[in-house]
Amino acid sequence: MVDNNPNDGRRRPHNLMGLLNFALESTKNEDAPNKSCFEEMEPERKKFLEEALKSMSVDIIAEMQRICGILMSSDASDDEKLDAMCELEIGAKALYGISGIIRSYEPATAHFIDIGGLECLLSCLSCGVPKICTQAMFMLNAMITDHPMV
């Protein structure tokens, strides 16, 4: 807490960066001692960790593009479109998560539009599967509410 003593030698913060610096300086004695030493990772372990990270990460835009592409493709068979719709129904939570990403990451909306997501969104809204329609509405809400210039 800032003391109201005018003889205090510390400067009072006037902006967010100043406040951050003030907080860092004021709590320096509470920091953990810096006794950690880093060693080079073994190549085998490094390769394992890189592969594990790569296998756990998902390119959301590529996945949205793949599913939207199947839904919007005139060449896709009805079975393929049905499979894509089932993926969307099963992945309704994923669509909800994507709407969260759209809320928090502004370029996601632009990427979604660039891949033809609006046409896909309209298709999802008119598909008749309640879970898909609901999640499509969540996505539309996130796009309109949080990024009104879209």
PDB file of N, CA and C in Angstrom, residues 39-105:
ATOM      1  N   GLU A  39      19.552 -26.589 -17.408  1.00  0.00           N
ATOM      2  CA  GLU A  39      20.482 -27.440 -18.126  1.00  0.00           C
ATOM      3  C   GLU A  39      19.912 -27.724 -19.506  1.00  0.00           C
ATOM      4  N   GLU A  40      20.783 -28.000 -20.438  1.00  0.00           N
ATOM      5  CA  GLU A  40      20.336 -28.346 -21.787  1.00  0.00           C
ATOM      6  C   GLU A  40      19.550 -29.648 -21.722  1.00  0.00           C
ATOM      7  N   MET A  41      18.438 -29.666 -22.419  1.00  0.00           N
ATOM      8  CA  MET A  41      17.591 -30.841 -22.429  1.00  0.00           C
ATOM      9  C   MET A  41      18.180 -31.906 -23.352  1.00  0.00           C
ATOM     10  N   GLU A  42      18.023 -33.134 -22.947  1.00  0.00           N
ATOM     11  CA  GLU A  42      18.500 -34.240 -23.770  1.00  0.00           C
ATOM     12  C   GLU A  42      17.711 -34.259 -25.079  1.00  0.00           C
ATOM     13  N   PRO A  43      18.362 -34.530 -26.202  1.00  0.00           N
ATOM     14  CA  PRO A  43      17.672 -34.514 -27.507  1.00  0.00           C
ATOM     15  C   PRO A  43      16.469 -35.456 -27.568  1.00  0.00           C
ATOM     16  N   GLU A  44      16.590 -36.620 -26.953  1.00  0.00           N
ATOM     17  CA  GLU A  44      15.487 -37.584 -26.970  1.00  0.00           C
ATOM     18  C   GLU A  44      14.276 -37.032 -26.224  1.00  0.00           C
ATOM     19  N   ARG A  45      14.516 -36.450 -25.069  1.00  0.00           N
ATOM     20  CA  ARG A  45      13.428 -35.865 -24.270  1.00  0.00           C
ATOM     21  C   ARG A  45      12.822 -34.660 -24.978  1.00  0.00           C
ATOM     22  N   LYS A  46      13.673 -33.838 -25.584  1.00  0.00           N
ATOM     23  CA  LYS A  46      13.197 -32.662 -26.307  1.00  0.00           C
ATOM     24  C   LYS A  46      12.291 -33.080 -27.463  1.00  0.00           C
ATOM     25  N   LYS A  47      12.710 -34.098 -28.212  1.00  0.00           N
ATOM     26  CA  LYS A  47      11.918 -34.589 -29.339  1.00  0.00           C
ATOM     27  C   LYS A  47      10.571 -35.123 -28.848  1.00  0.00           C
ATOM     28  N   PHE A  48      10.585 -35.869 -27.735  1.00  0.00           N
ATOM     29  CA  PHE A  48       9.351 -36.404 -27.174  1.00  0.00           C
ATOM     30  C   PHE A  48       8.392 -35.276 -26.791  1.00  0.00           C
ATOM     31  N   LEU A  49       8.896 -34.254 -26.110  1.00  0.00           N
ATOM     32  CA  LEU A  49       8.045 -33.145 -25.682  1.00  0.00           C
ATOM     33  C   LEU A  49       7.491 -32.367 -26.869  1.00  0.00           C
ATOM     34  N   GLU A  50       8.314 -32.149 -27.896  1.00  0.00           N
ATOM     35  CA  GLU A  50       7.838 -31.448 -29.088  1.00  0.00           C
ATOM     36  C   GLU A  50       6.725 -32.231 -29.772  1.00  0.00           C
ATOM     37  N   GLU A  51       6.898 -33.554 -29.884  1.00  0.00           N
ATOM     38  CA  GLU A  51       5.868 -34.388 -30.505  1.00  0.00           C
ATOM     39  C   GLU A  51       4.598 -34.413 -29.663  1.00  0.00           C
ATOM     40  N   ALA A  52       4.745 -34.451 -28.343  1.00  0.00           N
ATOM     41  CA  ALA A  52       3.581 -34.450 -27.461  1.00  0.00           C
ATOM     42  C   ALA A  52       2.810 -33.145 -27.597  1.00  0.00           C
ATOM     43  N   LEU A  53       3.514 -32.025 -27.616  1.00  0.00           N
ATOM     44  CA  LEU A  53       2.848 -30.737 -27.783  1.00  0.00           C
ATOM     45  C   LEU A  53       2.161 -30.641 -29.133  1.00  0.00           C
ATOM     46  N   LYS A  54       2.826 -31.128 -30.161  1.00  0.00           N
ATOM     47  CA  LYS A  54       2.256 -31.072 -31.507  1.00  0.00           C
ATOM     48  C   LYS A  54       0.995 -31.929 -31.596  1.00  0.00           C
ATOM     49  N   SER A  55       1.006 -33.091 -30.948  1.00  0.00           N
ATOM     50  CA  SER A  55      -0.157 -33.978 -31.012  1.00  0.00           C
ATOM     51  C   SER A  55      -1.327 -33.447 -30.188  1.00  0.00           C
ATOM     52  N   MET A  56      -1.045 -32.623 -29.182  1.00  0.00           N
ATOM     53  CA  MET A  56      -2.112 -32.084 -28.344  1.00  0.00           C
ATOM     54  C   MET A  56      -2.710 -30.800 -28.886  1.00  0.00           C
ATOM     55  N   SER A  57      -2.027 -30.149 -29.788  1.00  0.00           N
ATOM     56  CA  SER A  57      -2.547 -28.888 -30.297  1.00  0.00           C
ATOM     57  C   SER A  57      -3.418 -29.137 -31.519  1.00  0.00           C
ATOM     58  N   VAL A  58      -4.434 -28.316 -31.657  1.00  0.00           N
ATOM     59  CA  VAL A  58      -5.368 -28.427 -32.766  1.00  0.00           C
ATOM     60  C   VAL A  58      -5.429 -27.078 -33.461  1.00  0.00           C
ATOM     61  N   ASP A  59      -5.338 -27.112 -34.771  1.00  0.00           N
ATOM     62  CA  ASP A  59      -5.500 -25.888 -35.545  1.00  0.00           C
ATOM     63  C   ASP A  59      -6.997 -25.681 -35.737  1.00  0.00           C
ATOM     64  N   ILE A  60      -7.575 -24.841 -34.892  1.00  0.00           N
ATOM     65  CA  ILE A  60      -9.019 -24.636 -34.887  1.00  0.00           C
ATOM     66  C   ILE A  60      -9.498 -24.125 -36.235  1.00  0.00           C
ATOM     67  N   ILE A  61      -8.749 -23.212 -36.819  1.00  0.00           N
ATOM     68  CA  ILE A  61      -9.154 -22.634 -38.098  1.00  0.00           C
ATOM     69  C   ILE A  61      -9.177 -23.708 -39.181  1.00  0.00           C
ATOM     70  N   ALA A  62      -8.157 -24.555 -39.210  1.00  0.00           N
ATOM     71  CA  ALA A  62      -8.124 -25.633 -40.209  1.00  0.00           C
ATOM     72  C   ALA A  62      -9.278 -26.607 -39.990  1.00  0.00           C
ATOM     73  N   GLU A  63      -9.584 -26.904 -38.741  1.00  0.00           N
ATOM     74  CA  GLU A  63     -10.693 -27.812 -38.447  1.00  0.00           C
ATOM     75  C   GLU A  63     -12.021 -27.185 -38.845  1.00  0.00           C
ATOM     76  N   MET A  64     -12.224 -25.902 -38.515  1.00  0.00           N
ATOM     77  CA  MET A  64     -13.446 -25.215 -38.936  1.00  0.00           C
ATOM     78  C   MET A  64     -13.547 -25.202 -40.455  1.00  0.00           C
ATOM     79  N   GLN A  65     -12.425 -24.949 -41.107  1.00  0.00           N
ATOM     80  CA  GLN A  65     -12.411 -24.891 -42.565  1.00  0.00           C
ATOM     81  C   GLN A  65     -12.768 -26.253 -43.164  1.00  0.00           C
ATOM     82  N   ARG A  66     -12.253 -27.311 -42.597  1.00  0.00           N
ATOM     83  CA  ARG A  66     -12.542 -28.655 -43.102  1.00  0.00           C
ATOM     84  C   ARG A  66     -14.027 -28.971 -42.979  1.00  0.00           C
ATOM     85  N   ILE A  67     -14.598 -28.724 -41.804  1.00  0.00           N
ATOM     86  CA  ILE A  67     -16.011 -29.031 -41.584  1.00  0.00           C
ATOM     87  C   ILE A  67     -16.903 -28.121 -42.422  1.00  0.00           C
ATOM     88  N   CYS A  68     -16.595 -26.830 -42.457  1.00  0.00           N
ATOM     89  CA  CYS A  68     -17.380 -25.900 -43.277  1.00  0.00           C
ATOM     90  C   CYS A  68     -17.280 -26.267 -44.753  1.00  0.00           C
ATOM     91  N   GLY A  69     -16.107 -26.691 -45.182  1.00  0.00           N
ATOM     92  CA  GLY A  69     -15.925 -27.085 -46.578  1.00  0.00           C
ATOM     93  C   GLY A  69     -16.806 -28.255 -46.959  1.00  0.00           C
ATOM     94  N   ILE A  70     -16.907 -29.251 -46.087  1.00  0.00           N
ATOM     95  CA  ILE A  70     -17.769 -30.405 -46.365  1.00  0.00           C
ATOM     96  C   ILE A  70     -19.227 -29.976 -46.396  1.00  0.00           C
ATOM     97  N   LEU A  71     -19.630 -29.147 -45.431  1.00  0.00           N
ATOM     98  CA  LEU A  71     -21.027 -28.719 -45.377  1.00  0.00           C
ATOM     99  C   LEU A  71     -21.426 -27.889 -46.593  1.00  0.00           C
ATOM    100  N   MET A  72     -20.506 -27.093 -47.088  1.00  0.00           N
ATOM    101  CA  MET A  72     -20.829 -26.175 -48.178  1.00  0.00           C
ATOM    102  C   MET A  72     -20.523 -26.752 -49.560  1.00  0.00           C
ATOM    103  N   SER A  73     -19.861 -27.892 -49.623  1.00  0.00           N
ATOM    104  CA  SER A  73     -19.461 -28.469 -50.908  1.00  0.00           C
ATOM    105  C   SER A  73     -20.664 -29.083 -51.618  1.00  0.00           C
ATOM    106  N   SER A  74     -20.846 -28.702 -52.870  1.00  0.00           N
ATOM    107  CA  SER A  74     -21.925 -29.305 -53.654  1.00  0.00           C
ATOM    108  C   SER A  74     -21.525 -30.700 -54.112  1.00  0.00           C
ATOM    109  N   ASP A  75     -20.219 -30.996 -54.099  1.00  0.00           N
ATOM    110  CA  ASP A  75     -19.729 -32.306 -54.512  1.00  0.00           C
ATOM    111  C   ASP A  75     -19.827 -33.339 -53.397  1.00  0.00           C
ATOM    112  N   ALA A  76     -19.992 -32.877 -52.175  1.00  0.00           N
ATOM    113  CA  ALA A  76     -20.041 -33.808 -51.048  1.00  0.00           C
ATOM    114  C   ALA A  76     -21.350 -34.587 -51.083  1.00  0.00           C
ATOM    115  N   SER A  77     -21.249 -35.871 -50.801  1.00  0.00           N
ATOM    116  CA  SER A  77     -22.458 -36.700 -50.774  1.00  0.00           C
ATOM    117  C   SER A  77     -23.270 -36.363 -49.526  1.00  0.00           C
ATOM    118  N   ASP A  78     -24.518 -36.796 -49.538  1.00  0.00           N
ATOM    119  CA  ASP A  78     -25.362 -36.557 -48.367  1.00  0.00           C
ATOM    120  C   ASP A  78     -24.787 -37.237 -47.132  1.00  0.00           C
ATOM    121  N   ASP A  79     -24.181 -38.422 -47.328  1.00  0.00           N
ATOM    122  CA  ASP A  79     -23.565 -39.119 -46.194  1.00  0.00           C
ATOM    123  C   ASP A  79     -22.408 -38.313 -45.613  1.00  0.00           C
ATOM    124  N   GLU A  80     -21.595 -37.717 -46.489  1.00  0.00           N
ATOM    125  CA  GLU A  80     -20.473 -36.897 -46.011  1.00  0.00           C
ATOM    126  C   GLU A  80     -20.987 -35.674 -45.262  1.00  0.00           C
ATOM    127  N   LYS A  81     -22.051 -35.064 -45.796  1.00  0.00           N
ATOM    128  CA  LYS A  81     -22.628 -33.903 -45.109  1.00  0.00           C
ATOM    129  C   LYS A  81     -23.214 -34.322 -43.766  1.00  0.00           C
ATOM    130  N   LEU A  82     -23.867 -35.487 -43.740  1.00  0.00           N
ATOM    131  CA  LEU A  82     -24.428 -35.991 -42.489  1.00  0.00           C
ATOM    132  C   LEU A  82     -23.322 -36.275 -41.480  1.00  0.00           C
ATOM    133  N   ASP A  83     -22.225 -36.872 -41.950  1.00  0.00           N
ATOM    134  CA  ASP A  83     -21.080 -37.120 -41.066  1.00  0.00           C
ATOM    135  C   ASP A  83     -20.539 -35.813 -40.497  1.00  0.00           C
ATOM    136  N   ALA A  84     -20.442 -34.786 -41.349  1.00  0.00           N
ATOM    137  CA  ALA A  84     -19.953 -33.487 -40.882  1.00  0.00           C
ATOM    138  C   ALA A  84     -20.912 -32.892 -39.861  1.00  0.00           C
ATOM    139  N   MET A  85     -22.220 -33.045 -40.105  1.00  0.00           N
ATOM    140  CA  MET A  85     -23.201 -32.534 -39.153  1.00  0.00           C
ATOM    141  C   MET A  85     -23.095 -33.295 -37.831  1.00  0.00           C
ATOM    142  N   CYS A  86     -22.859 -34.610 -37.904  1.00  0.00           N
ATOM    143  CA  CYS A  86     -22.691 -35.399 -36.674  1.00  0.00           C
ATOM    144  C   CYS A  86     -21.458 -34.936 -35.915  1.00  0.00           C
ATOM    145  N   GLU A  87     -20.385 -34.641 -36.654  1.00  0.00           N
ATOM    146  CA  GLU A  87     -19.182 -34.121 -36.002  1.00  0.00           C
ATOM    147  C   GLU A  87     -19.507 -32.815 -35.299  1.00  0.00           C
ATOM    148  N   LEU A  88     -20.309 -31.983 -35.948  1.00  0.00           N
ATOM    149  CA  LEU A  88     -20.671 -30.716 -35.319  1.00  0.00           C
ATOM    150  C   LEU A  88     -21.555 -30.955 -34.100  1.00  0.00           C
ATOM    151  N   GLU A  89     -22.488 -31.922 -34.200  1.00  0.00           N
ATOM    152  CA  GLU A  89     -23.359 -32.184 -33.061  1.00  0.00           C
ATOM    153  C   GLU A  89     -22.556 -32.749 -31.898  1.00  0.00           C
ATOM    154  N   ILE A  90     -21.695 -33.703 -32.195  1.00  0.00           N
ATOM    155  CA  ILE A  90     -20.846 -34.271 -31.145  1.00  0.00           C
ATOM    156  C   ILE A  90     -19.917 -33.191 -30.601  1.00  0.00           C
ATOM    157  N   GLY A  91     -19.455 -32.336 -31.492  1.00  0.00           N
ATOM    158  CA  GLY A  91     -18.532 -31.279 -31.094  1.00  0.00           C
ATOM    159  C   GLY A  91     -19.221 -29.979 -30.734  1.00  0.00           C
ATOM    160  N   ALA A  92     -20.460 -30.060 -30.242  1.00  0.00           N
ATOM    161  CA  ALA A  92     -21.172 -28.833 -29.885  1.00  0.00           C
ATOM    162  C   ALA A  92     -20.402 -28.041 -28.833  1.00  0.00           C
ATOM    163  N   LYS A  93     -19.757 -28.744 -27.915  1.00  0.00           N
ATOM    164  CA  LYS A  93     -18.942 -28.052 -26.917  1.00  0.00           C
ATOM    165  C   LYS A  93     -17.751 -27.367 -27.572  1.00  0.00           C
ATOM    166  N   ALA A  94     -17.232 -27.992 -28.627  1.00  0.00           N
ATOM    167  CA  ALA A  94     -16.117 -27.366 -29.346  1.00  0.00           C
ATOM    168  C   ALA A  94     -16.575 -26.083 -30.023  1.00  0.00           C
ATOM    169  N   LEU A  95     -17.779 -26.097 -30.598  1.00  0.00           N
ATOM    170  CA  LEU A  95     -18.308 -24.871 -31.200  1.00  0.00           C
ATOM    171  C   LEU A  95     -18.489 -23.793 -30.140  1.00  0.00           C
ATOM    172  N   TYR A  96     -18.947 -24.199 -28.967  1.00  0.00           N
ATOM    173  CA  TYR A  96     -19.077 -23.240 -27.871  1.00  0.00           C
ATOM    174  C   TYR A  96     -17.703 -22.680 -27.501  1.00  0.00           C
ATOM    175  N   GLY A  97     -16.702 -23.546 -27.489  1.00  0.00           N
ATOM    176  CA  GLY A  97     -15.337 -23.088 -27.224  1.00  0.00           C
ATOM    177  C   GLY A  97     -14.840 -22.144 -28.294  1.00  0.00           C
ATOM    178  N   ILE A  98     -15.176 -22.428 -29.552  1.00  0.00           N
ATOM    179  CA  ILE A  98     -14.774 -21.541 -30.646  1.00  0.00           C
ATOM    180  C   ILE A  98     -15.431 -20.182 -30.485  1.00  0.00           C
ATOM    181  N   SER A  99     -16.691 -20.164 -30.041  1.00  0.00           N
ATOM    182  CA  SER A  99     -17.332 -18.867 -29.812  1.00  0.00           C
ATOM    183  C   SER A  99     -16.614 -18.114 -28.697  1.00  0.00           C
ATOM    184  N   GLY A 100     -16.081 -18.829 -27.715  1.00  0.00           N
ATOM    185  CA  GLY A 100     -15.274 -18.183 -26.674  1.00  0.00           C
ATOM    186  C   GLY A 100     -13.990 -17.615 -27.240  1.00  0.00           C
ATOM    187  N   ILE A 101     -13.376 -18.350 -28.165  1.00  0.00           N
ATOM    188  CA  ILE A 101     -12.163 -17.841 -28.814  1.00  0.00           C
ATOM    189  C   ILE A 101     -12.489 -16.598 -29.621  1.00  0.00           C
ATOM    190  N   ILE A 102     -13.615 -16.625 -30.323  1.00  0.00           N
ATOM    191  CA  ILE A 102     -14.019 -15.454 -31.106  1.00  0.00           C
ATOM    192  C   ILE A 102     -14.223 -14.262 -30.182  1.00  0.00           C
ATOM    193  N   ARG A 103     -14.778 -14.527 -28.981  1.00  0.00           N
ATOM    194  CA  ARG A 103     -14.970 -13.436 -28.021  1.00  0.00           C
ATOM    195  C   ARG A 103     -13.648 -12.832 -27.563  1.00  0.00           C
ATOM    196  N   SER A 104     -12.653 -13.679 -27.355  1.00  0.00           N
ATOM    197  CA  SER A 104     -11.421 -13.193 -26.744  1.00  0.00           C
ATOM    198  C   SER A 104     -10.304 -12.900 -27.733  1.00  0.00           C
ATOM    199  N   TYR A 105     -10.423 -13.375 -28.951  1.00  0.00           N
ATOM    200  CA  TYR A 105      -9.341 -13.225 -29.921  1.00  0.00           C
ATOM    201  C   TYR A 105      -9.928 -12.654 -31.202  1.00  0.00           C
TER     202      TYR A 105
END
